[in-house]
Every structure is written in C-alpha cells, then in structure tokens.
PDB file of C-alpha atoms in Angstrom:
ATOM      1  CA  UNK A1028      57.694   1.517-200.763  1.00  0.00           C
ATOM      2  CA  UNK A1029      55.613  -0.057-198.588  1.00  0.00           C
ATOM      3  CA  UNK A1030      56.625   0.234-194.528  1.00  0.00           C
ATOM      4  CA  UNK A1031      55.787  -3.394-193.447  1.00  0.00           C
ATOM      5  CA  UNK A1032      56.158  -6.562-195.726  1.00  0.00           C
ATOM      6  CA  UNK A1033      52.619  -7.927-196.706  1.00  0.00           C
ATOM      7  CA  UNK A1034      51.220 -10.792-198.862  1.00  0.00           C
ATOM      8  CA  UNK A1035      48.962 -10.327-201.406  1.00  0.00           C
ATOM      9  CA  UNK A1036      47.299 -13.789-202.350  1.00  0.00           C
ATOM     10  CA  UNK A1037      45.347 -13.707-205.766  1.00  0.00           C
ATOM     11  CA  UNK A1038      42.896 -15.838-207.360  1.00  0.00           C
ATOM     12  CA  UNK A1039      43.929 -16.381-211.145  1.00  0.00           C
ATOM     13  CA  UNK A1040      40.857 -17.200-213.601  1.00  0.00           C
ATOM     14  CA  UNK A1041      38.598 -14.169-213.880  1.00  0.00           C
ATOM     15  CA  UNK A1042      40.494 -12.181-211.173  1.00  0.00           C
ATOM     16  CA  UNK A1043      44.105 -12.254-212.432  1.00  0.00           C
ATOM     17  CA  UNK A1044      43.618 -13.514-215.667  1.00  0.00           C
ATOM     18  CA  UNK A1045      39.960 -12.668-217.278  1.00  0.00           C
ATOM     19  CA  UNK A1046      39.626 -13.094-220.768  1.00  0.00           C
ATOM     20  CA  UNK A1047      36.790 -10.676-220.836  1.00  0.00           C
ATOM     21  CA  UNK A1048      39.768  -8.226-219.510  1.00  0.00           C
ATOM     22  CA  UNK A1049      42.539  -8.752-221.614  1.00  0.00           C
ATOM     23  CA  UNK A1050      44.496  -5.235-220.711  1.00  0.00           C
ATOM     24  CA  UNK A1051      44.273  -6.350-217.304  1.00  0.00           C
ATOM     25  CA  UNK A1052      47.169  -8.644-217.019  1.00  0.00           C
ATOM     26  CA  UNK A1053      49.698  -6.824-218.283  1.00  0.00           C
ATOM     27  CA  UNK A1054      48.918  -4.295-215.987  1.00  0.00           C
ATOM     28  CA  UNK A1055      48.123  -7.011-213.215  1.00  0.00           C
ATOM     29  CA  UNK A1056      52.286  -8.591-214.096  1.00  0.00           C
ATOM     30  CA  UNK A1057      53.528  -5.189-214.354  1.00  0.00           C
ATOM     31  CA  UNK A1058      52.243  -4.123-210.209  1.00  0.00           C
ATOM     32  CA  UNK A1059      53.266  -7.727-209.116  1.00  0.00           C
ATOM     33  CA  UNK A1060      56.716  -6.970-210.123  1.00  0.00           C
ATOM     34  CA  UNK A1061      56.712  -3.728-208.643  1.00  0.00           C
ATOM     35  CA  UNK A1062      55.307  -5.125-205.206  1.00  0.00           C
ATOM     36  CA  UNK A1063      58.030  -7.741-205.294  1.00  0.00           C
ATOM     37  CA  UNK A1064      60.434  -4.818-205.806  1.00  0.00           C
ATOM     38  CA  UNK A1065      59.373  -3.175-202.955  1.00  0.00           C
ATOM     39  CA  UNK A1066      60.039  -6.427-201.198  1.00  0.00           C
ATOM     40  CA  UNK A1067      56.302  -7.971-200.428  1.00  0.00           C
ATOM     41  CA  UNK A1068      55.731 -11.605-201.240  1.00  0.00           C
ATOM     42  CA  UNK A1069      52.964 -12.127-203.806  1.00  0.00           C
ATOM     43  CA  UNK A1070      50.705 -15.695-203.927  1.00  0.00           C
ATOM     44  CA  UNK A1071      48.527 -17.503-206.777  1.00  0.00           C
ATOM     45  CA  UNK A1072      45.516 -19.175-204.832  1.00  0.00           C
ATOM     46  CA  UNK A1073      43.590 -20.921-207.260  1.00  0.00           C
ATOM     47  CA  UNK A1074      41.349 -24.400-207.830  1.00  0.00           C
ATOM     48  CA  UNK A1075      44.376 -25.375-210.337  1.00  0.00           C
ATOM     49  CA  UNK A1076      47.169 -27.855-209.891  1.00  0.00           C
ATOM     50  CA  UNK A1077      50.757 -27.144-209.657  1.00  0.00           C
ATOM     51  CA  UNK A1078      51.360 -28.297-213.505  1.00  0.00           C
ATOM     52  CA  UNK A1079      48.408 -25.970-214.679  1.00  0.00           C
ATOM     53  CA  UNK A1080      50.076 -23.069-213.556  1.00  0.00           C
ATOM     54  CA  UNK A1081      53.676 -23.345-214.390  1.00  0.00           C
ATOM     55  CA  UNK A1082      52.026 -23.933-217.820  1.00  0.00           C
ATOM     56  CA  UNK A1083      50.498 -20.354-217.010  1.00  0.00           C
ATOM     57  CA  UNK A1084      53.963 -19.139-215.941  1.00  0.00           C
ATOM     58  CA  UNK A1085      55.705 -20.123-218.987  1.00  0.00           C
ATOM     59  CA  UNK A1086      53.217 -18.669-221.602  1.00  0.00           C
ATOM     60  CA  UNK A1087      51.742 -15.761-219.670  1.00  0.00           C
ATOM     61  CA  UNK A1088      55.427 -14.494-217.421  1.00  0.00           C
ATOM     62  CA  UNK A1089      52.856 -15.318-214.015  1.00  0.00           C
ATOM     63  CA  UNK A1090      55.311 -15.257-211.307  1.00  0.00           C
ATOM     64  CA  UNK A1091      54.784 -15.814-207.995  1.00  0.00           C
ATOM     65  CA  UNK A1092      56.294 -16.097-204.159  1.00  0.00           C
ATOM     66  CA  UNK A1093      53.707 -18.667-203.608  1.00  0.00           C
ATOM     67  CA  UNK A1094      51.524 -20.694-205.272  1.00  0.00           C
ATOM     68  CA  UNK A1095      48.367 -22.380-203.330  1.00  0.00           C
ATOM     69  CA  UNK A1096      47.048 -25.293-205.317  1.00  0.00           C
ATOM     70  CA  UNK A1097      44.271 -26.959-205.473  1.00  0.00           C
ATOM     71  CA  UNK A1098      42.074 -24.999-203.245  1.00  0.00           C
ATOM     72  CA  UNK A1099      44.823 -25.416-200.777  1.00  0.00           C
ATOM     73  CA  UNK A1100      46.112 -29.160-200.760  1.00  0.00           C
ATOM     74  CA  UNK A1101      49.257 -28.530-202.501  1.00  0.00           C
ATOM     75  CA  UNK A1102      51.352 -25.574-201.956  1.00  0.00           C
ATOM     76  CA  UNK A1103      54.457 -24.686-204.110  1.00  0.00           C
ATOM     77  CA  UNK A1104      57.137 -21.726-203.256  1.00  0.00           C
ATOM     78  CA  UNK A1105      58.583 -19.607-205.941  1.00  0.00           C
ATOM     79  CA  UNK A1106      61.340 -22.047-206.751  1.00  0.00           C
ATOM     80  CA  UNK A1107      58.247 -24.727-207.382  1.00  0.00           C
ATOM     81  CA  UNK A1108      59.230 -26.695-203.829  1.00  0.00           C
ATOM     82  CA  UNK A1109      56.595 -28.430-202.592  1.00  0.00           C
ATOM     83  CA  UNK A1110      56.561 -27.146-198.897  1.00  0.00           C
ATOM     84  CA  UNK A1111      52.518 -28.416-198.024  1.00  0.00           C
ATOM     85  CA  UNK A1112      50.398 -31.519-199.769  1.00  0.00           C
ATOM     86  CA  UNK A1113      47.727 -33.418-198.215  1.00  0.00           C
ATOM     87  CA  UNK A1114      46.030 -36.264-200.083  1.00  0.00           C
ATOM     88  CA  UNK A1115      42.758 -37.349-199.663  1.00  0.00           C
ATOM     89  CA  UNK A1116      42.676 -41.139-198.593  1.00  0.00           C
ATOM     90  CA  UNK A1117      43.006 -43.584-201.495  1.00  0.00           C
ATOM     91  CA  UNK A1118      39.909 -45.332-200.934  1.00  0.00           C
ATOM     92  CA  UNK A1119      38.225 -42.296-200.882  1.00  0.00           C
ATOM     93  CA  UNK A1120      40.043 -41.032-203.954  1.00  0.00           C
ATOM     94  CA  UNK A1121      39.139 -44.446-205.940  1.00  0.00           C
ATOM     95  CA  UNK A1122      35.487 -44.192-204.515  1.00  0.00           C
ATOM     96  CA  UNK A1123      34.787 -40.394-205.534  1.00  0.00           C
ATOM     97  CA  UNK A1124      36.310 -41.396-208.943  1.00  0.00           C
ATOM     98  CA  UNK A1125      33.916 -44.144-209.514  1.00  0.00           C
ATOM     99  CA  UNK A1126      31.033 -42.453-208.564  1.00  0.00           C
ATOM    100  CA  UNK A1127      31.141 -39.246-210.817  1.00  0.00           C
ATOM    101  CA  UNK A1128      32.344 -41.286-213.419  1.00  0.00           C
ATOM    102  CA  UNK A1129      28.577 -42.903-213.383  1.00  0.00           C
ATOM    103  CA  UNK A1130      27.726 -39.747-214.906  1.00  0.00           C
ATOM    104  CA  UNK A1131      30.275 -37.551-216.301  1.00  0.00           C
ATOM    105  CA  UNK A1132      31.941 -41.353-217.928  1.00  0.00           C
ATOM    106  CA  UNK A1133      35.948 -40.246-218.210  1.00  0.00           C
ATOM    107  CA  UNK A1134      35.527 -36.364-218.093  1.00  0.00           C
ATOM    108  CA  UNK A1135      37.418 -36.348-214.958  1.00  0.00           C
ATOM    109  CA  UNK A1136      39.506 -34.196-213.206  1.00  0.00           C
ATOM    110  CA  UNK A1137      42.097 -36.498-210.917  1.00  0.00           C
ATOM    111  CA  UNK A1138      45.485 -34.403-209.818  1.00  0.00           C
ATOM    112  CA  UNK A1139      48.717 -35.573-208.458  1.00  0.00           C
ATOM    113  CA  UNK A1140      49.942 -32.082-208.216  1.00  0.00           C
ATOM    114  CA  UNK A1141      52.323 -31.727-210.988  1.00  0.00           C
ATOM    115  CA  UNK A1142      50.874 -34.392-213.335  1.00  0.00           C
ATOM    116  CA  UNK A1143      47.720 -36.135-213.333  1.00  0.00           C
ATOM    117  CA  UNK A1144      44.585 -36.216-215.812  1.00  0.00           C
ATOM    118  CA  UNK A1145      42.264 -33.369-216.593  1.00  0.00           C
ATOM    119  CA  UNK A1146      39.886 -34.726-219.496  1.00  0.00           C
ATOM    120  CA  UNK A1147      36.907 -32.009-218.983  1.00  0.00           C
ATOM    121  CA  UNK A1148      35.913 -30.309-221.906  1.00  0.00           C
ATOM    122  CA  UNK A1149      36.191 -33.407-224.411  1.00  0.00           C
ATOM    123  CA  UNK A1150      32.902 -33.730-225.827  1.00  0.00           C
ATOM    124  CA  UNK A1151      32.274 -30.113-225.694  1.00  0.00           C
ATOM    125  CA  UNK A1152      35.401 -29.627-227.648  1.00  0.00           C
ATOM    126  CA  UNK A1153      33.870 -30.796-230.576  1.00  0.00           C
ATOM    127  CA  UNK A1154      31.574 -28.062-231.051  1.00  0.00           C
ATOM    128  CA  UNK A1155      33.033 -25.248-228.506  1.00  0.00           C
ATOM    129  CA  UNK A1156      36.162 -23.346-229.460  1.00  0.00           C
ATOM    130  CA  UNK A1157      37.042 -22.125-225.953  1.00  0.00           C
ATOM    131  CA  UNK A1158      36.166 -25.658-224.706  1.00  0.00           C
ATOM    132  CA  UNK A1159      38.653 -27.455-227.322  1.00  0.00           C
ATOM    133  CA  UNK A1160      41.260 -24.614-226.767  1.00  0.00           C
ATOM    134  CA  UNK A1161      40.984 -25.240-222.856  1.00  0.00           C
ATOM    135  CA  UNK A1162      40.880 -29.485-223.951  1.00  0.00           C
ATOM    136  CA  UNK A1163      44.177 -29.055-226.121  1.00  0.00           C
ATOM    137  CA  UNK A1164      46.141 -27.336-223.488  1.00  0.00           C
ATOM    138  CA  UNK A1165      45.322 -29.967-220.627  1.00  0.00           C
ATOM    139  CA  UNK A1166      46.571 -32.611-223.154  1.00  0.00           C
ATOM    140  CA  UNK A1167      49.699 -30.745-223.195  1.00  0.00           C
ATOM    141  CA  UNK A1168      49.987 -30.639-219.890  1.00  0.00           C
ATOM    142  CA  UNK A1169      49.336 -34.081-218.267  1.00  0.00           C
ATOM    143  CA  UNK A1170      50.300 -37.349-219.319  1.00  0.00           C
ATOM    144  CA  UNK A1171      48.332 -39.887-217.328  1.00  0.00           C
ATOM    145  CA  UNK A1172      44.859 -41.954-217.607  1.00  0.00           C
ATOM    146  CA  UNK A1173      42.218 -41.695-214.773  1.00  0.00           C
ATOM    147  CA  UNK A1174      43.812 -45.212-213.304  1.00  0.00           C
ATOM    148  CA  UNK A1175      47.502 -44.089-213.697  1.00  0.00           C
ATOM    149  CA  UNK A1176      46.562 -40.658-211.350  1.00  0.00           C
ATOM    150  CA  UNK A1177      45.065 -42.810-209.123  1.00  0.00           C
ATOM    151  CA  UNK A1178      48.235 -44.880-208.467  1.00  0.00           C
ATOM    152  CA  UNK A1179      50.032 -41.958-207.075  1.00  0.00           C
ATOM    153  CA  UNK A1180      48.756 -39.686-204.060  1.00  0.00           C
ATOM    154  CA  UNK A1181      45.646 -37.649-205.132  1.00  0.00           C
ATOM    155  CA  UNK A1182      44.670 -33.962-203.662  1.00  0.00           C
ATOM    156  CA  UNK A1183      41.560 -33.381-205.767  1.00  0.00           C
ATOM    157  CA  UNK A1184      39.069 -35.112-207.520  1.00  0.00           C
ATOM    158  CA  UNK A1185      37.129 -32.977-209.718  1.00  0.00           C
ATOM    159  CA  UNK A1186      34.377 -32.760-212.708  1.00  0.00           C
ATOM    160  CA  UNK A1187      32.616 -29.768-214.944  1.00  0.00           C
ATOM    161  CA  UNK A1188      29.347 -29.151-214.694  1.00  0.00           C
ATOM    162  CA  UNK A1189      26.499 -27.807-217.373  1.00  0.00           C
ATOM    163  CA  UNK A1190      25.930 -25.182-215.345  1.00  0.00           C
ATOM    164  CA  UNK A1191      25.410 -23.870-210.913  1.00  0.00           C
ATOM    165  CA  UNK A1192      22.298 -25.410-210.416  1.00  0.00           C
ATOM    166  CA  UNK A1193      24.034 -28.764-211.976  1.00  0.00           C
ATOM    167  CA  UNK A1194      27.069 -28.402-209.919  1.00  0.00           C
ATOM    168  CA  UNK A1195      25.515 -27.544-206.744  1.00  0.00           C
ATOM    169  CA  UNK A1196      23.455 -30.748-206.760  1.00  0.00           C
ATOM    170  CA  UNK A1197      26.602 -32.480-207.135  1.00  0.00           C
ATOM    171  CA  UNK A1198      28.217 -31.045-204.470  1.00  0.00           C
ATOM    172  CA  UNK A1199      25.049 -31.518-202.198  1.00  0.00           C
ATOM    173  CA  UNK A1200      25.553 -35.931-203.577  1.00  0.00           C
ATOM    174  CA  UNK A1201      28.929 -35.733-202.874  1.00  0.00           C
ATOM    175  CA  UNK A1202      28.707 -34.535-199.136  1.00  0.00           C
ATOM    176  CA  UNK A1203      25.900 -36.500-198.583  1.00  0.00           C
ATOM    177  CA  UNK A1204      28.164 -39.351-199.130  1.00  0.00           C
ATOM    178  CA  UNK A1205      31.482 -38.629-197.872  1.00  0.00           C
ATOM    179  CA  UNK A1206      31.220 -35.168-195.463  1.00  0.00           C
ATOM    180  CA  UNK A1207      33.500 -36.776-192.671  1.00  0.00           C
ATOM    181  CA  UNK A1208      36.266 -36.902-195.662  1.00  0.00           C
ATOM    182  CA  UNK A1209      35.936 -34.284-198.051  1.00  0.00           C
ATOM    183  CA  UNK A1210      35.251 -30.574-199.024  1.00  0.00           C
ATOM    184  CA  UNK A1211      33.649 -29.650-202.103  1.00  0.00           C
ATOM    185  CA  UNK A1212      34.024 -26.293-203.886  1.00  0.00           C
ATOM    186  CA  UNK A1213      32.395 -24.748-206.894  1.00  0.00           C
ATOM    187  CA  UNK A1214      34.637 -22.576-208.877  1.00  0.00           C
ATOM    188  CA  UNK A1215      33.571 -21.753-212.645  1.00  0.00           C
ATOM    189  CA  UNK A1216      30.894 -24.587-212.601  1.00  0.00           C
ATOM    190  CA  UNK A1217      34.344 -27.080-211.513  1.00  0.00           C
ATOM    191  CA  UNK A1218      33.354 -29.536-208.667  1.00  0.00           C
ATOM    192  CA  UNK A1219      36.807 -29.609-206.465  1.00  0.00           C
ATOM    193  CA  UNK A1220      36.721 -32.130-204.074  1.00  0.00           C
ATOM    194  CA  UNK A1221      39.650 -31.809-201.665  1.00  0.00           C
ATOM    195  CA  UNK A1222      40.592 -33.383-198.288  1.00  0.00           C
ATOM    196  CA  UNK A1223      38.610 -32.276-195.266  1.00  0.00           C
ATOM    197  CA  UNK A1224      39.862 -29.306-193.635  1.00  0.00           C
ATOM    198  CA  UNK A1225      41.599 -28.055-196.775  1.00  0.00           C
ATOM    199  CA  UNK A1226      40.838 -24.445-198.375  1.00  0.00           C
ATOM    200  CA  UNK A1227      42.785 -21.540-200.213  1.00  0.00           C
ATOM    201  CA  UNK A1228      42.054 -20.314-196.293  1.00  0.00           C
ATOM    202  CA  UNK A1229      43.934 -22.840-194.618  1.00  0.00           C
ATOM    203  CA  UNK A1230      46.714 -23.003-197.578  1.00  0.00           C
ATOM    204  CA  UNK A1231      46.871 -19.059-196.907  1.00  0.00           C
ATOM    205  CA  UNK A1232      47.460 -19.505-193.138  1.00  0.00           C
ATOM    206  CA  UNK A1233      50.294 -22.077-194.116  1.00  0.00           C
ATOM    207  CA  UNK A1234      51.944 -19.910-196.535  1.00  0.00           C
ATOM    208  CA  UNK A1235      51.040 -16.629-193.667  1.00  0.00           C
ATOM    209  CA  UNK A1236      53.177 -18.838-191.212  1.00  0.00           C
ATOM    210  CA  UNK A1237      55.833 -20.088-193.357  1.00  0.00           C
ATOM    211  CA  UNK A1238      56.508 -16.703-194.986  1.00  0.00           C
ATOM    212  CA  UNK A1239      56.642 -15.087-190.796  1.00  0.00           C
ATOM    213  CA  UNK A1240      53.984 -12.893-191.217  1.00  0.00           C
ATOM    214  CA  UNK A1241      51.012 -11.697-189.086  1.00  0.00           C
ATOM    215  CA  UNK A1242      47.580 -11.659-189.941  1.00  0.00           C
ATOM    216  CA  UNK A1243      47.309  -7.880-190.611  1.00  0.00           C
ATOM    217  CA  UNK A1244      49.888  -8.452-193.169  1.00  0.00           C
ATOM    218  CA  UNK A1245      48.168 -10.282-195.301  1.00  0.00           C
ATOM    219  CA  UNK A1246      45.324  -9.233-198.369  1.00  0.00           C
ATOM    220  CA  UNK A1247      43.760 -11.245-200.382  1.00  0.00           C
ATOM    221  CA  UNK A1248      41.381 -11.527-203.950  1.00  0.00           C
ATOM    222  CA  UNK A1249      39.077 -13.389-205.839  1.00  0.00           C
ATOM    223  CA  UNK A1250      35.747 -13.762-207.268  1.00  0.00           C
ATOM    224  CA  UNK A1251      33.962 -16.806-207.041  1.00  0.00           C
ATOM    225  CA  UNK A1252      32.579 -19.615-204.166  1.00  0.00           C
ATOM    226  CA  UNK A1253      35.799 -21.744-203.583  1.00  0.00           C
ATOM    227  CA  UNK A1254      37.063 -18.136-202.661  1.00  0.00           C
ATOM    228  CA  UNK A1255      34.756 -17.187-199.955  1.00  0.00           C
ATOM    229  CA  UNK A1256      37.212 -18.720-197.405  1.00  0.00           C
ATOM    230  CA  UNK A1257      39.632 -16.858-198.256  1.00  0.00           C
ATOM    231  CA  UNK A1258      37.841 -13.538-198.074  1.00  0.00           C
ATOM    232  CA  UNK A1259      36.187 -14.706-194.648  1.00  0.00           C
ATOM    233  CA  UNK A1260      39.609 -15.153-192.872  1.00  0.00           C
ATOM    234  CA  UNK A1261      41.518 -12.671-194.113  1.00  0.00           C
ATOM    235  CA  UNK A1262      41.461  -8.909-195.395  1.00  0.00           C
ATOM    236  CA  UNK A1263      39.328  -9.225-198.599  1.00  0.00           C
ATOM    237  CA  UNK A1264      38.195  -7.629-201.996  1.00  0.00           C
ATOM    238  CA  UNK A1265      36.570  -8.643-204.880  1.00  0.00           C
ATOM    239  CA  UNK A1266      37.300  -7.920-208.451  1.00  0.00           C
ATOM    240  CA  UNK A1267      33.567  -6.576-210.111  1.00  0.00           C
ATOM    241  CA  UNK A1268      32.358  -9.442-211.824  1.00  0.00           C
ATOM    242  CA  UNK A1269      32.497 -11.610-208.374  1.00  0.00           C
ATOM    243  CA  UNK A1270      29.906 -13.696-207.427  1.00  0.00           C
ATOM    244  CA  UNK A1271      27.425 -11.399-204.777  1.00  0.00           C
ATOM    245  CA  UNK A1272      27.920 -14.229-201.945  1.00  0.00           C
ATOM    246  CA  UNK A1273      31.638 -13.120-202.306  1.00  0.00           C
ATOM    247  CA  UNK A1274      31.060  -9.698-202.318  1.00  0.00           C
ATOM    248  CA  UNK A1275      28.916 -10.037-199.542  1.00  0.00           C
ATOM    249  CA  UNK A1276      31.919 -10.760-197.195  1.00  0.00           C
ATOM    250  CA  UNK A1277      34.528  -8.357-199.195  1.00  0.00           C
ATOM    251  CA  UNK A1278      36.111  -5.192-197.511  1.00  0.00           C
ATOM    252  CA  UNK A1279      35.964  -3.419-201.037  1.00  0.00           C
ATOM    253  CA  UNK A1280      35.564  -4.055-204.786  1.00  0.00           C
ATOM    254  CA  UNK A1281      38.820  -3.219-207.088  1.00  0.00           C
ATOM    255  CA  UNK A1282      38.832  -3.229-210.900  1.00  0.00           C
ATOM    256  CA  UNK A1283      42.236  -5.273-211.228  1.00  0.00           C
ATOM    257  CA  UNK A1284      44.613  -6.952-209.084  1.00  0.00           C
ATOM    258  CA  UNK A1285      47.412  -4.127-210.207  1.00  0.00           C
ATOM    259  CA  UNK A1286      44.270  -1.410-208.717  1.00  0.00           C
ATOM    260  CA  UNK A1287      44.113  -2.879-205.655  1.00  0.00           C
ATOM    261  CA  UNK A1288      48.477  -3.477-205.037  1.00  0.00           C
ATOM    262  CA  UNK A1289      48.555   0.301-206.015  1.00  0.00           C
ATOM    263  CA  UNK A1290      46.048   1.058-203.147  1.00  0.00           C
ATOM    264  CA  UNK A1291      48.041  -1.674-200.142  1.00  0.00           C
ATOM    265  CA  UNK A1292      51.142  -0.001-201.207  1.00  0.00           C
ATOM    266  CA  UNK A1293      50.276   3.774-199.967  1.00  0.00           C
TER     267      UNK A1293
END
C-alpha cells in the first residue's frame, strides 16, 4: 500500500485502451482497482466527451475517480457530477462550425458534454470496417444534428483528418483565424478545438486541487500531441508506441498503464 495518496491520470485510446494491445486492459482494469484499493484516486484524461466514455464504462467496466473531458473543458467525478465546464463562446462555436464544414460538409464533431453530434467516419464507413464500427457506436451514443448541439453550450468543436500533415494544416487555419479564442489539439489525426486556456493540463490541476493533493502526488500517461501538456506539467511517462515529441518530455516509457501503477505503488 502506497504511503501517500496519489493520482494517476491516464489517457484512454492507445494508452489505456489499444486495440493493437488487447491483453492490456484487463490487466490495465485489474491495477486500477487495486490502486483504488489501496486508496489513490485514478483519472481518464482524454480528447472524448463525457457520453463517449460512460459508453466505454458500460461495455469495457472503465472506472474512474475522475474523468477529464474534452482535452480538459468538461470534467466529471466518479459519480458523473459535472464539477468543471467551460464553453467556448457561441459565436465562436457557430463560426468554427461553419468554417470546417466548407470542407469536411457534416463530418463534424460538435459536443455538449453528455450529448451532442459526432458524425466522423461516415463516408469512410462505407468501405472501412473499423471506421463504420467507430460510426455505429457514435450513433448510439448521441442524438442531436450539428444545429441542435449548437443550441446548447459547446466545449469542442472538432473534425478527422486524412492524415498529420492534413490535420496540422488545419490546425495552423484554425489559429490563424481565431488564436485569441481557441486551442487546437491533434490527437489520432482528431482536430479538438477547445476554449483558450483549456488542456488535459489545466483539467489535471483542477481535478489536483479539488481532489487536495500536491503536485508531487500526482502521475500522469499518454501517447500522443493533445497529451504533451499533460506530460510537461506534471510527472510523466509514455506508453511505447507514443508519439517521439511526447517522449521527448516523458520521465520514462512503461509498457501498460497496470506496469507503470505497479512501479508508483512501491
């Protein structure tokens, strides 16, 4: 049992969950559980909305003291309570909307947190099987159009594209356009755009503060860009397929999530 309480924060896709690693997360459930035990608070910090991962939760057993949503502009706790949101301004919401839709038409990311749209993957559906299995689940999971999101408050605006070079240029559009108002990660060729001063960094430091904990009690894990934050501010690792400008600012590389809770809990 560990002497001090810590938080472990986790990326999901391809560092908790990684398809290319399917023994992984029952081992990776298995050590959460056991560093819950030993009474340590354990956090999802992913690009996804709240509705994306309760729909994780209920068909994969992903539990969690703390999820940070979004890239950090919606934050759950383990009894799904919103405790943090900030929306990005409506006009800017409407306006980011109407310019990607110039070229990516109505394959749109817009989330409200626990509902929204997510209609990425459609045409690629029809000739991709992970593509339409990704497109079926999101039409499980949310229940509004692009202009019903947009009614309600919006924390990311998002898009999928072809490939890093693609998505980088967007990014680069994007900020050229609205820096003053927005981020703009890149997480599995995803475009996030969030509100300004919004990461799974700053979500971190909410959850740090909320949960009474001090810096040095805190560890965190991922693998791709939108992570980087995340790895700056706080003790980091990476899992081995990272992206090198992560593991560039990573304390260590672990195999699995379960590897490295084994390791904190010496």
């Amino acid at each position: 049992m560990t002497a001090t309480k810590q938080l472990l924060a986790s990326d999901y896709d391809k560092t908790f969950f990684y398809k290319a690693n399917p023994q992984a997360l029952p081992e990776n459930l298995a050590a959460v559980e056991q560093w819950q035990k030993a009474g340590n608070l354990f956090a999802i910090s992913t690009g996804r909305d709240a509705a994306s991962m309760l729909y994780e939760q209920t068909h994969k057993g992903v539990q969690f003291d703390y999820l940070v949503a979004l890239n950090g502009s919606f934050i759950i706790d383990g009894n799904k309570e919103v405790i943090f949101k900030q929306a990005l301004p409506h006009s800017i919401a409407q306006s980011l909307v109407s310019d990607i839709r110039e070229e990516f038409n109505d394959e749109l990311i817009v989330s409200n947190g626990f509902n929204g749209c997510n209609f990425t993957n459609r045409q690629l559906s029809q000739s991709d099987p992970a593509a339409a299995e990704i497109f079926h689940r999101n039409s499980q999971i949310y229940t509004r159009t692009i202009e019903q999101a947009l009614e309600h408050e919006v924390y990311l605006v998002g898009c999928l594209a072809e490939d890093q070079d693609k998505a980088q240029a967007i990014r680069t559009r994007i900020l050229e356009k609205h820096e003053d108002d927005v981020e703009v990660f890149i997480n599995l060729n995803y475009i996030n755009i969030v509100p300004k001063g919004i990461s799974k960094a700053s979500g971190i430091e909410f959850i740090m503060k909320h949960a009474q904990l001090e810096h040095t009690q805190v560890s965190v894990i991922g693998d791709d860009f939108n992570d980087i934050p995340m790895i700056q501010a706080f003790r980091g690792f990476a899992v081995p397929n990272a992206t090198p400008a992560l593991v560039e600012y990573a304390e260590g590389t672990v195999e699995t999530v379960a590897e490295l809770i084994h390791s904190l809990s010496k």
